[in-house]
mmCIF file of C-alpha atoms in Angstrom:
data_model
loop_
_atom_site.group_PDB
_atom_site.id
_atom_site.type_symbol
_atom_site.label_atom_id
_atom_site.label_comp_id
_atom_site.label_asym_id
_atom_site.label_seq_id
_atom_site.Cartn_x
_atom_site.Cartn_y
_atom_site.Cartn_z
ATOM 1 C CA UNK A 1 0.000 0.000 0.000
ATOM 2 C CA UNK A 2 1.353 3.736 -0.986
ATOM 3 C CA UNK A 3 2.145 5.775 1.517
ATOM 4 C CA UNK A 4 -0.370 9.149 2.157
ATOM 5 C CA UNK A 5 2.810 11.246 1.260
ATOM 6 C CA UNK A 6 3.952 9.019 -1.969
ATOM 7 C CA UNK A 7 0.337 9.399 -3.038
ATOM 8 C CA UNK A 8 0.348 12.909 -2.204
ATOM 9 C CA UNK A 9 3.701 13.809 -3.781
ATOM 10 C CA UNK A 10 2.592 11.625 -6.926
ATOM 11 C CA UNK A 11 -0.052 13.586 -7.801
ATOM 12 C CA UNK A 12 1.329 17.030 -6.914
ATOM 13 C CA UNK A 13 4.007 15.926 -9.067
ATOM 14 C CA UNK A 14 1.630 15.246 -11.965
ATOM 15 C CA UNK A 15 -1.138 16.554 -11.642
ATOM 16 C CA UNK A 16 -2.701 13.395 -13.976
ATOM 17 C CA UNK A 17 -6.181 11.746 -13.713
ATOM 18 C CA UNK A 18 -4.421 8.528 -12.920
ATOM 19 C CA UNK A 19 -2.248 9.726 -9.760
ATOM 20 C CA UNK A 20 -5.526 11.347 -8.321
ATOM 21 C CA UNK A 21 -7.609 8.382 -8.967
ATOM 22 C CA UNK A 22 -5.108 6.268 -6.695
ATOM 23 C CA UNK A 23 -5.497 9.120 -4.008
ATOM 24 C CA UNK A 24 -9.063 8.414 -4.237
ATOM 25 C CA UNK A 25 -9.614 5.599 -4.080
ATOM 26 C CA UNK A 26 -7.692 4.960 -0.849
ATOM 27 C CA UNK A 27 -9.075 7.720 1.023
ATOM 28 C CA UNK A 28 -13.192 7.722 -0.331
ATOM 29 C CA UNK A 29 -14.283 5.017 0.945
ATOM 30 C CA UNK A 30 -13.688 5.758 4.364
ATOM 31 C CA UNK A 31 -15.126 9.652 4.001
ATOM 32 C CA UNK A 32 -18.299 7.937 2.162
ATOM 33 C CA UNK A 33 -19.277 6.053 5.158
ATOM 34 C CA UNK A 34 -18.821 9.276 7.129
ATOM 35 C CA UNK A 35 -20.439 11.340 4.739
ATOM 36 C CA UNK A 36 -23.182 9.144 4.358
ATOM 37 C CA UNK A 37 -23.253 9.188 8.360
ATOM 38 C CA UNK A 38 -23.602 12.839 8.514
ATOM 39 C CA UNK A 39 -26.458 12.769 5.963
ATOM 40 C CA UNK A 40 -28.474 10.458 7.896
ATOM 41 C CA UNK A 41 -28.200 7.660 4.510
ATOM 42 C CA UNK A 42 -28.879 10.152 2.074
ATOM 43 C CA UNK A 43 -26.406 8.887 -0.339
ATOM 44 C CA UNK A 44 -27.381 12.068 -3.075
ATOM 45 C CA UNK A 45 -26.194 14.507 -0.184
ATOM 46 C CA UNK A 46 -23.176 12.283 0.784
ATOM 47 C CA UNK A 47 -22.319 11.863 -3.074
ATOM 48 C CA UNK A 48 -22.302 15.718 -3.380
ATOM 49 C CA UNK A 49 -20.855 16.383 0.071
ATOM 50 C CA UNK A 50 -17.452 14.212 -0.806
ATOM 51 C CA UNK A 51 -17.127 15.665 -4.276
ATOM 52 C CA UNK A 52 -17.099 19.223 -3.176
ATOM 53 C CA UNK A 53 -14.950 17.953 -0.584
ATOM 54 C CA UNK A 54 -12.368 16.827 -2.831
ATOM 55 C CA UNK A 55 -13.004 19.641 -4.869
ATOM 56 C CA UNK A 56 -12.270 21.981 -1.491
ATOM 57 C CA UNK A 57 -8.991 19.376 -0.560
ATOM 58 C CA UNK A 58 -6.924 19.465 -4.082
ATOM 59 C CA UNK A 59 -7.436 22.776 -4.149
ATOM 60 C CA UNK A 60 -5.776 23.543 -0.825
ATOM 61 C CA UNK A 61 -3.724 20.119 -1.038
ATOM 62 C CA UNK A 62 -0.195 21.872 -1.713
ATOM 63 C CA UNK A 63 -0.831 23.875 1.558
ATOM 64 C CA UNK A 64 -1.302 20.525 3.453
ATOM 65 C CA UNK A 65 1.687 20.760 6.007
ATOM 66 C CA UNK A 66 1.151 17.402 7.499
ATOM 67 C CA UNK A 67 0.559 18.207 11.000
ATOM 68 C CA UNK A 68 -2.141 16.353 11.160
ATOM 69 C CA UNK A 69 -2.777 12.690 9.130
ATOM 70 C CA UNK A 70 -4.284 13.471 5.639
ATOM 71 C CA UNK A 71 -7.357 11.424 7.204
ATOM 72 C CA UNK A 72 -7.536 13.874 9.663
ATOM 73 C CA UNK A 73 -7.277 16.836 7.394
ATOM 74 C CA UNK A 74 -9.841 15.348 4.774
ATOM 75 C CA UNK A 75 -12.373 14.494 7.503
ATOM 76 C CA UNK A 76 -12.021 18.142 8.418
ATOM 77 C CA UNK A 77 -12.999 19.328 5.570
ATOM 78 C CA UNK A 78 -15.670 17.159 4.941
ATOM 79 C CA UNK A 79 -17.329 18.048 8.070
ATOM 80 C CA UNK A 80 -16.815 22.063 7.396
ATOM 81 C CA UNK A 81 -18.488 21.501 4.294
ATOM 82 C CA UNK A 82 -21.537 19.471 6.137
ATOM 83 C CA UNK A 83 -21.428 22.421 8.781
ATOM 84 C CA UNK A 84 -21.775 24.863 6.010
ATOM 85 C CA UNK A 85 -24.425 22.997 4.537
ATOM 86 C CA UNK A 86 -26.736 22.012 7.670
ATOM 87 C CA UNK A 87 -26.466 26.219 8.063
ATOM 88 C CA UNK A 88 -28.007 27.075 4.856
ATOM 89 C CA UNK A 89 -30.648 24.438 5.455
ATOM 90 C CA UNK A 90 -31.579 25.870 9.375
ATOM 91 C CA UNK A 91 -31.468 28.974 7.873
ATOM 92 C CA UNK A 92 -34.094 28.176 5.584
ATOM 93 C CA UNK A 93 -36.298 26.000 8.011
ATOM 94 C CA UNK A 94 -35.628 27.369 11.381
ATOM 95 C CA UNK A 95 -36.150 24.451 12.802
ATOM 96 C CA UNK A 96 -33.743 23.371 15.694
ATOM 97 C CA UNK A 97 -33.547 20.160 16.916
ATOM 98 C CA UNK A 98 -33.913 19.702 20.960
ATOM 99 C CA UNK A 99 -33.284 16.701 22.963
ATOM 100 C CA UNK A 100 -36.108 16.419 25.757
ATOM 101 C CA UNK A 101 -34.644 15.978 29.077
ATOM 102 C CA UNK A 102 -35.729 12.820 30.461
ATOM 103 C CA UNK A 103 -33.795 10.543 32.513
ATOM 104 C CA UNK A 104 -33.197 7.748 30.217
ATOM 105 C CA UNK A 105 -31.149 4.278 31.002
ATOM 106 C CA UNK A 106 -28.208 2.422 29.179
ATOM 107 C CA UNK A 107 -29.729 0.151 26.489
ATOM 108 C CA UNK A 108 -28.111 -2.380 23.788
ATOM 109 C CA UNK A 109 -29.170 -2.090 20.300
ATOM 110 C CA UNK A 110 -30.097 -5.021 19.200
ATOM 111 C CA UNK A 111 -27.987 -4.595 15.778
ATOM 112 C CA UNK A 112 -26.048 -2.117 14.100
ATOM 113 C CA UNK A 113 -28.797 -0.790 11.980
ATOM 114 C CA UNK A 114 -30.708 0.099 15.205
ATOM 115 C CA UNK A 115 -27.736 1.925 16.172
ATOM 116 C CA UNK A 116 -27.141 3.762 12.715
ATOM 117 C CA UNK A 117 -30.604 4.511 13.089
ATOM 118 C CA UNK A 118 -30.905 6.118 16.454
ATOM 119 C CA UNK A 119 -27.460 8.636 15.079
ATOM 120 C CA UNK A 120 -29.489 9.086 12.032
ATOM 121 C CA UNK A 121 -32.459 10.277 14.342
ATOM 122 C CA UNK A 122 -30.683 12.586 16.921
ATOM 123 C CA UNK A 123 -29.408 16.659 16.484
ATOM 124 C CA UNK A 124 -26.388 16.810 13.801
ATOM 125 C CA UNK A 125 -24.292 18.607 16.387
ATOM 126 C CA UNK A 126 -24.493 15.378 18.486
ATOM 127 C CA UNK A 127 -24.399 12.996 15.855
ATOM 128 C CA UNK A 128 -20.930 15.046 15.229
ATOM 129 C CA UNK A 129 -19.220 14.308 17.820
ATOM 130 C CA UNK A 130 -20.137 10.617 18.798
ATOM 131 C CA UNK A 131 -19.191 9.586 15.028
ATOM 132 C CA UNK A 132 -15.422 11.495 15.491
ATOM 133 C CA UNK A 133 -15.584 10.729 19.083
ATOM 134 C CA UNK A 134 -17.342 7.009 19.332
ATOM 135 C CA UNK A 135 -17.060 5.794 15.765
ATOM 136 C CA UNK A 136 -13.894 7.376 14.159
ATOM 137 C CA UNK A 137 -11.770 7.269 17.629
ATOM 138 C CA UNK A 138 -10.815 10.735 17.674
ATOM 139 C CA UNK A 139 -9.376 12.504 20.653
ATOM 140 C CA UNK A 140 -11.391 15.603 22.350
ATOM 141 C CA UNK A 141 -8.678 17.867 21.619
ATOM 142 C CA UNK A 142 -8.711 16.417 17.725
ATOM 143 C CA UNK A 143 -12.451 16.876 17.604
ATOM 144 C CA UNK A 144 -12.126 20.424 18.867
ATOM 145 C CA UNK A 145 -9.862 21.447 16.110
ATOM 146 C CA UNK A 146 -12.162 19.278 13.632
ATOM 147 C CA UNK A 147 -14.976 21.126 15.024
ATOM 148 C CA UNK A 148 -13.384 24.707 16.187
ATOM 149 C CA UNK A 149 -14.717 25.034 19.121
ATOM 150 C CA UNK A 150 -13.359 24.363 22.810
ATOM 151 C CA UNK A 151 -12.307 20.994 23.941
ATOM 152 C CA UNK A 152 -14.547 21.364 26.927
ATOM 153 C CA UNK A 153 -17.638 21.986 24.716
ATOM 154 C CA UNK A 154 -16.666 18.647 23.156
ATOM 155 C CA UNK A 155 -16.634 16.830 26.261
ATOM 156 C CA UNK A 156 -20.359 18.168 26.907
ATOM 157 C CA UNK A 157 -21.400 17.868 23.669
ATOM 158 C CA UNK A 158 -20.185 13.673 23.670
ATOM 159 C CA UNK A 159 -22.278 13.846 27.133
ATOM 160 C CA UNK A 160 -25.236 15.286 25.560
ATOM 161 C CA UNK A 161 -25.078 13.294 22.453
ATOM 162 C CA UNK A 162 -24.830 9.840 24.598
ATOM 163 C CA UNK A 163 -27.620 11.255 26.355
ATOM 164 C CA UNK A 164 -29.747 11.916 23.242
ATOM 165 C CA UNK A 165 -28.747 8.584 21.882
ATOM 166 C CA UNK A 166 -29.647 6.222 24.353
ATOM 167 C CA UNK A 167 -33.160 8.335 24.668
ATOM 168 C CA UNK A 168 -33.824 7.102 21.236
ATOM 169 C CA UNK A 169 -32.839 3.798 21.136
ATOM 170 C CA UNK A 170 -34.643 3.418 24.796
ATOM 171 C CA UNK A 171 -38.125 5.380 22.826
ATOM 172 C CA UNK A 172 -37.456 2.637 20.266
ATOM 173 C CA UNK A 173 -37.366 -0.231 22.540
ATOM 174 C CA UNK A 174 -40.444 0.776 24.630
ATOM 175 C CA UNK A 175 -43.751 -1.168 23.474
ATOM 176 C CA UNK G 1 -31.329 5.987 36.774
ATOM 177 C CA UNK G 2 -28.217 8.074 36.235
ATOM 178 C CA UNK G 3 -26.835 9.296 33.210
ATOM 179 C CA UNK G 4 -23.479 7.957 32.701
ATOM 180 C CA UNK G 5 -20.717 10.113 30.838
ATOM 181 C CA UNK G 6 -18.946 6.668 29.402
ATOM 182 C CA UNK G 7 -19.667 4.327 27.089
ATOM 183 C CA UNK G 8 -21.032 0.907 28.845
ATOM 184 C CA UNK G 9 -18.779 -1.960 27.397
ATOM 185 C CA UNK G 10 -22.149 -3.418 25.689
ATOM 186 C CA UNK G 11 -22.667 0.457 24.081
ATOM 187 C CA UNK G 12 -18.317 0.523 23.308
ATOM 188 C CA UNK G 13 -18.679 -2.993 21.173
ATOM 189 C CA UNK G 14 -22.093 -1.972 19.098
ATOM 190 C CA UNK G 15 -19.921 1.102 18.225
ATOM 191 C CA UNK G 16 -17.278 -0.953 17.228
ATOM 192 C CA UNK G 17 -19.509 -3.307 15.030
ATOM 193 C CA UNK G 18 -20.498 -0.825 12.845
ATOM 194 C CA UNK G 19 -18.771 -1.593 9.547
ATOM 195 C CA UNK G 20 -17.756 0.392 6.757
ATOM 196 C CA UNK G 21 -19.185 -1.690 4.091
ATOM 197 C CA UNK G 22 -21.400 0.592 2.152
ATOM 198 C CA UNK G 23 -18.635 1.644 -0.603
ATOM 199 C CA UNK G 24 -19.194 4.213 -2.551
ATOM 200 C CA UNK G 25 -20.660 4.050 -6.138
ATOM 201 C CA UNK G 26 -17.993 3.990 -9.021
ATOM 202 C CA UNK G 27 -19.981 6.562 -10.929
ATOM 203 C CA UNK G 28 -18.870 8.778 -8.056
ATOM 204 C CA UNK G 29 -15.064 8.947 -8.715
ATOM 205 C CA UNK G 30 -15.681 9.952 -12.860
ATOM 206 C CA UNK G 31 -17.599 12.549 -11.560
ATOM 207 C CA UNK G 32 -15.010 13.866 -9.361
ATOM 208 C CA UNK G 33 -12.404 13.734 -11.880
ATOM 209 C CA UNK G 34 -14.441 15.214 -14.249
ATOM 210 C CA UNK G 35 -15.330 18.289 -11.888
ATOM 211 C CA UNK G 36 -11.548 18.390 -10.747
ATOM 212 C CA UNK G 37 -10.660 18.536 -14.898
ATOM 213 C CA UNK G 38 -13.085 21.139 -15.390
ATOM 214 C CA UNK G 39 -11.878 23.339 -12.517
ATOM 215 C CA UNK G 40 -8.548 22.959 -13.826
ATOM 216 C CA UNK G 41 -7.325 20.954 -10.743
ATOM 217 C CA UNK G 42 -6.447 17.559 -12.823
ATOM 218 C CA UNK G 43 -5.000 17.264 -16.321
ATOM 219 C CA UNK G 44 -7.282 16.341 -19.029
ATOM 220 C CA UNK G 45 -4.836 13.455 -19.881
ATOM 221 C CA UNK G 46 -5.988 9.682 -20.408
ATOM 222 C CA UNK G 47 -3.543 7.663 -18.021
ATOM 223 C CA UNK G 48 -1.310 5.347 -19.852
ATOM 224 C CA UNK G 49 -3.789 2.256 -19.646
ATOM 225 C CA UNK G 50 -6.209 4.206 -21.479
ATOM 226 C CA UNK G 51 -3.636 4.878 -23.987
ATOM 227 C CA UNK G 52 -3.045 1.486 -24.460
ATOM 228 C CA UNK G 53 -6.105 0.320 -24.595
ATOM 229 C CA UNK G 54 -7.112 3.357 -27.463
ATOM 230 C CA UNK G 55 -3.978 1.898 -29.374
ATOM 231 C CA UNK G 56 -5.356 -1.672 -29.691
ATOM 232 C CA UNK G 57 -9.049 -0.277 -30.092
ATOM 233 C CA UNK G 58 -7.934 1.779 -33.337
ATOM 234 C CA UNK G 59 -6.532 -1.552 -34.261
ATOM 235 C CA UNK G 60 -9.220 -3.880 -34.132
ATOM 236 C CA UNK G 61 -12.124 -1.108 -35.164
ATOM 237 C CA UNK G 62 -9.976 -0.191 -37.779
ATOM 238 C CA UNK G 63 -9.721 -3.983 -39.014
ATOM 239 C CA UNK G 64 -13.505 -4.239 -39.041
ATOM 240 C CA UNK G 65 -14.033 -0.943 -40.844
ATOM 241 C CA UNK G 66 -11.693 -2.170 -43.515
ATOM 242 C CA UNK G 67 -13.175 -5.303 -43.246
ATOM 243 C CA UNK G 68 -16.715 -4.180 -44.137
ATOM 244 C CA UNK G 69 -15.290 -1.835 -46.676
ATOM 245 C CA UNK G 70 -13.244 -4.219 -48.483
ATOM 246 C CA UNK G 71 -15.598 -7.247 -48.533
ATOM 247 C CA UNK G 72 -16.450 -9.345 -51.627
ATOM 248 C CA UNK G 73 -14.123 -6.556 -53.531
ATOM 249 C CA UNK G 74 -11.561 -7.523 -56.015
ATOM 250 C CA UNK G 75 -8.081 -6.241 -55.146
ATOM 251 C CA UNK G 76 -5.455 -5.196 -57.638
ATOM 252 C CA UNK G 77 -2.870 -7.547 -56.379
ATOM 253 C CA UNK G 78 -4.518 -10.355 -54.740
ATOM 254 C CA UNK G 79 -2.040 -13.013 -53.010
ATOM 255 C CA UNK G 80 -2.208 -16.952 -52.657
ATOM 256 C CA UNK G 81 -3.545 -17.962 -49.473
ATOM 257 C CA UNK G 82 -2.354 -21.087 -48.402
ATOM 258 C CA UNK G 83 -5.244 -22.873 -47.203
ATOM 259 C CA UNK G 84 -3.371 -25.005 -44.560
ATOM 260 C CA UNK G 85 -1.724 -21.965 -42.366
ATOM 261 C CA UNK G 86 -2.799 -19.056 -40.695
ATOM 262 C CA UNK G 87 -0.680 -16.232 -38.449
ATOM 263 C CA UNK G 88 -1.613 -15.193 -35.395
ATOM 264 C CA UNK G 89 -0.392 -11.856 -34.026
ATOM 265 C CA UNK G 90 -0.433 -11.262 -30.336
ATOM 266 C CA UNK G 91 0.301 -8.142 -29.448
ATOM 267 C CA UNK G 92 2.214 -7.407 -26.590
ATOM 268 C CA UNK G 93 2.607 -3.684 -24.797
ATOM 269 C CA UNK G 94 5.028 -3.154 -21.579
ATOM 270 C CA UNK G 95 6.901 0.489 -19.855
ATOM 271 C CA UNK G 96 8.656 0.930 -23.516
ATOM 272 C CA UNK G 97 5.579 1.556 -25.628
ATOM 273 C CA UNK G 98 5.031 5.191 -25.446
ATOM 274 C CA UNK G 99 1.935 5.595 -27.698
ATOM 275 C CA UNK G 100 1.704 8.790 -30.017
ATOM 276 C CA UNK G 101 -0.777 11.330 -30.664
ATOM 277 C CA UNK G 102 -4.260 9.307 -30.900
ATOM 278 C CA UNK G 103 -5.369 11.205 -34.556
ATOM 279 C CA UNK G 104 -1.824 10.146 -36.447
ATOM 280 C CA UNK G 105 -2.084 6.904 -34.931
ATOM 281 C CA UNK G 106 -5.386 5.975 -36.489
ATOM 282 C CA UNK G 107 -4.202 7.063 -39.588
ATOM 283 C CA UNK G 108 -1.147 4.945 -39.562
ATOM 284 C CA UNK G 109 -3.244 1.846 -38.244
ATOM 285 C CA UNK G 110 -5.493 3.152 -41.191
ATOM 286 C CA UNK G 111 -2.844 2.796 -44.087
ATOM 287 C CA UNK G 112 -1.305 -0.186 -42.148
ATOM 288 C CA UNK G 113 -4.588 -2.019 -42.976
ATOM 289 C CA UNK G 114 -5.598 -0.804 -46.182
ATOM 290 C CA UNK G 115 -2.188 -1.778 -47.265
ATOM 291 C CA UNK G 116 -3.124 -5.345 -46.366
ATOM 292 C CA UNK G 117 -6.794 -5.661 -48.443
ATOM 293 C CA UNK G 118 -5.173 -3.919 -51.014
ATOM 294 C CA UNK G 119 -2.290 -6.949 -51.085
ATOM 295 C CA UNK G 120 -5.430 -9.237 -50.458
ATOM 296 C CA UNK G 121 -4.241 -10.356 -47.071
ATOM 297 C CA UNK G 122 -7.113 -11.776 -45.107
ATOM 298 C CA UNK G 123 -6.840 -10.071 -41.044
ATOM 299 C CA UNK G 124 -9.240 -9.740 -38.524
ATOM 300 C CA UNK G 125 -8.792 -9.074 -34.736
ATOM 301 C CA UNK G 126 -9.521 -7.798 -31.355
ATOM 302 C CA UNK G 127 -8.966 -5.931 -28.417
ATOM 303 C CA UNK G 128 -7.836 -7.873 -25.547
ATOM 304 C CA UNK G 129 -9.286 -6.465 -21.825
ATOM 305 C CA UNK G 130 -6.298 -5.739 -18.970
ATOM 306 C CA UNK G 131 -8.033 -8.165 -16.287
ATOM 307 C CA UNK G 132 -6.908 -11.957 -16.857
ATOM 308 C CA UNK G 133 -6.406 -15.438 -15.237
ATOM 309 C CA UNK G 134 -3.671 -17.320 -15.065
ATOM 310 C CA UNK G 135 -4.542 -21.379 -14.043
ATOM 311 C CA UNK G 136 -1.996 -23.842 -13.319
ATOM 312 C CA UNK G 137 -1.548 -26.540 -10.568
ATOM 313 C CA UNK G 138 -0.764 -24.081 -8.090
ATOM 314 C CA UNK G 139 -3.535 -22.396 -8.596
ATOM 315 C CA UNK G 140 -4.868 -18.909 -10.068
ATOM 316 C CA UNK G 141 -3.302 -15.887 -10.155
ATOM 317 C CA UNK G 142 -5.572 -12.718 -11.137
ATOM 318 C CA UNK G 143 -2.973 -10.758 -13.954
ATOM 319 C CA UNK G 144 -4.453 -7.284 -13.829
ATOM 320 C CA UNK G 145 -3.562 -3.877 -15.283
ATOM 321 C CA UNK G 146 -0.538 -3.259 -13.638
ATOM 322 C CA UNK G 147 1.302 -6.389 -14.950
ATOM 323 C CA UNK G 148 4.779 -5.406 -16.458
ATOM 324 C CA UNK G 149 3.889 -7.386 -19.873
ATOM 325 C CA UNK G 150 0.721 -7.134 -20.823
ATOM 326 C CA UNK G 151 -0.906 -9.067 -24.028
ATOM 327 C CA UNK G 152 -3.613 -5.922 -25.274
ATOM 328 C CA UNK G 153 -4.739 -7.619 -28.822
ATOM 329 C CA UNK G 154 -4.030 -9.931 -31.306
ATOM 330 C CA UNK G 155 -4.757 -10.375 -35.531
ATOM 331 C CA UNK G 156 -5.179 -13.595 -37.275
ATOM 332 C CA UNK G 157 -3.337 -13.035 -40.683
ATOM 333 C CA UNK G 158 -4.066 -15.250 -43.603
ATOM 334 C CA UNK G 159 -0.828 -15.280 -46.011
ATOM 335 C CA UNK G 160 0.698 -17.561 -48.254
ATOM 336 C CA UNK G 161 4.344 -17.762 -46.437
ATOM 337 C CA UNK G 162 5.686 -16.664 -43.799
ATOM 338 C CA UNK G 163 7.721 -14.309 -45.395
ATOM 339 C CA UNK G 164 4.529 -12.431 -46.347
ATOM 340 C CA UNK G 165 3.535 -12.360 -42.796
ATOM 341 C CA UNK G 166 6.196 -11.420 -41.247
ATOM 342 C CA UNK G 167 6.124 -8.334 -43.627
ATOM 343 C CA UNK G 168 2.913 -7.755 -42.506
ATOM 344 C CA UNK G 169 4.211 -7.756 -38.870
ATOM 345 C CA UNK G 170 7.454 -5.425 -39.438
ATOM 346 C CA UNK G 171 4.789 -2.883 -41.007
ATOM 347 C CA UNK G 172 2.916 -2.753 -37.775
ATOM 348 C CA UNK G 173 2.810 0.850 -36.102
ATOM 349 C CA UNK G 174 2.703 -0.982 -33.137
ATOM 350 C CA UNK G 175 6.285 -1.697 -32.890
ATOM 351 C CA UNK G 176 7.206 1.711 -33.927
ATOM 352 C CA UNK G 177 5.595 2.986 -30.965
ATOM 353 C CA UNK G 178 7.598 0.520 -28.535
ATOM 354 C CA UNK G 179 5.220 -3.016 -28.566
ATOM 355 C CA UNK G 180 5.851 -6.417 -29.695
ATOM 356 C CA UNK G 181 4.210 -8.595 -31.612
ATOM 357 C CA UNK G 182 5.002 -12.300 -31.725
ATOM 358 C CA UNK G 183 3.998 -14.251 -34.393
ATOM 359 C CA UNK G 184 2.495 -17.829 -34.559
ATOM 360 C CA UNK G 185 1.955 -20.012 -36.867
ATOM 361 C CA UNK G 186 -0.788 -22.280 -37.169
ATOM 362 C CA UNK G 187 -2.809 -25.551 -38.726
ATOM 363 C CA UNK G 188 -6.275 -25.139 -40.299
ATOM 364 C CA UNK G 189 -7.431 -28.630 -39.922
#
């Protein structure tokens, strides 16, 4: 396997379809899954969401100074662009998404769809930060930068978004 | 009831069930390229493969346009065929061929096979895809695009000696561009 540099410097070098194809095709399908994540399934939003991140990442791509892992730096992007996105859409609807607070208890999905479902179903501001948190293994002080805002707000916003979750899955398992 | 802050070891191994096994549609990655070519971000080049695949596709669609074009027609110098042999061509590409400009290579393929009806040399061929198997006792071994030698066509040439074919081979753009062909005899029975 090529390393993220090689396939980096390859295609800087070149600039050719086929050096950028090899880029993609290591990195997409990993940013699919989390685009399609962040779109609650819709695969026509996650479709456009990676493209115009791509579009967004080879533009800035010579200005990558590695401090991060490219993963990092793509997911980044991706999740700027879904940020950027989600605010044109609230703008338009208004509508804000608000967790009730009820006590609610620890509960086991009964498969992974169940679970996929309950992060489709809770705010995108939680669903955030327990896919980079839970899912993707991040670190708070990662997600913070991913996220730009304060690593204590990510702490409370991984407590909230547990809190939200497991009120769903427990609304789903009630009779 | 108390809210917990961490994960309960049953919540820690759903998360870690959930796969990564929805991949992403290959109609997705053309359209990328083709938004990243039309902002200017990615040459508007065909990689190499394509190259050499377009080389051995102006081959064989030029045989079969000269074919159609040249059947049941008389030719001014028609040849003996010997009815007991025919020549097969394979046509083999590796890092040396460096194929030219697409437009003068169709016309040399062009001339290449006109040349041949005209002579009354019988040819027809095809394309041959990147992806192959190779079976043995061992077992099989997937060749794919990125093979150093890759076999990308062949012709079947009917002549009456192998003299004439062989001529027929030298003339070849393809090994003016950096290919090989081999040639092979064989028995009509």
């Amino acid at each position: 396997m090529l390393s993220d540099r090689k396939l980096v410097n390859d295609f800087l070098n070149t600039r050719s379809e086929s050096a950028f194809r090899k880029l993609y095709q290591d990195k997409t399908p990993h940013l699919y899954q989390m685009a399609l994540r962040l779109t609650s399934f819709d695969a026509f939003e996650a479709e456009e969401l990676v493209q115009q991140m791509w579009i967004l990442a080879v533009r800035k791509l010579e200005g990558f100074a590695w401090k991060s892992t490219l993963k990092t730096w793509l997911t980044g992007i991706l999740i700027n662009l879904n940020r950027d996105e989600i605010r044109k859409e609230m703008a338009k609807k208004k509508a804000v998404s608000q967790v009730e607070m009820t006590e609610v208890r620890q509960v086991s999905p009964a498969t992974g769809y169940d679970l996929e479902q309950a992060l489709s179903s809770i705010a995108i501001g939680y669903r955030k930060v327990i896919i980079l948190h839970d899912i993707e293994g991040y670190q708070h002080k990662e997600i913070a930068a991913l996220l730009g805002v304060s690593e204590g707000t990510s702490k409370s916003q991984l407590f909230q978004a547990r809190k939200a979750l497991r009120q769903h899955l427990t609304s789903q398992k009630q009779p | 009831m108390t809210v917990q802050d961490d994960l309960t070891p049953e919540e820690k191994a759903a998360f870690e069930k959930l796969t990564y096994s929805q991949a992403p549609p290959t109609a997705l990655e053309d359209r990328v390229v083709a938004a990243l070519q039309n902002e200017g971000l990615v040459k508007k080049t065909k990689s190499m493969n394509q190259y050499l695949k377009y080389a051995v596709g102006i081959a064989a669609s030029v045989a079969l346009f000269f074919a159609g074009n040249y059947m049941g027609r008389q030719t001014s110098a028609s040849i003996e065929i010997d009815p007991l042999y025919g020549y097969m061509m394979i046509l083999k590409e590796d890092a040396k061929f460096k194929p030219g400009d697409p437009m003068e290579m169709f016309q040399e393929y062009a001339a290449w096979m006109e040349g041949l009806f005209e002579k009354g040399v019988q040819i027809t061929g095809q394309e041959l895809k990147d992806n192959a198997w190779e079976v043995s006792a061992a077992g099989t071994k997937t060749i794919g695009s990125e093979a150093d030698s890759r076999v990308t066509g062949y012709f079947i040439i009917q002549a009456n000696t192998e003299d004439q074919a062989l001529a027929v081979v030298r003339d070849n753009p393809h090994i003016k561009y950096g290919g090989t062909i081999e040639l092979k005899p064989y028995m009509n029975r």
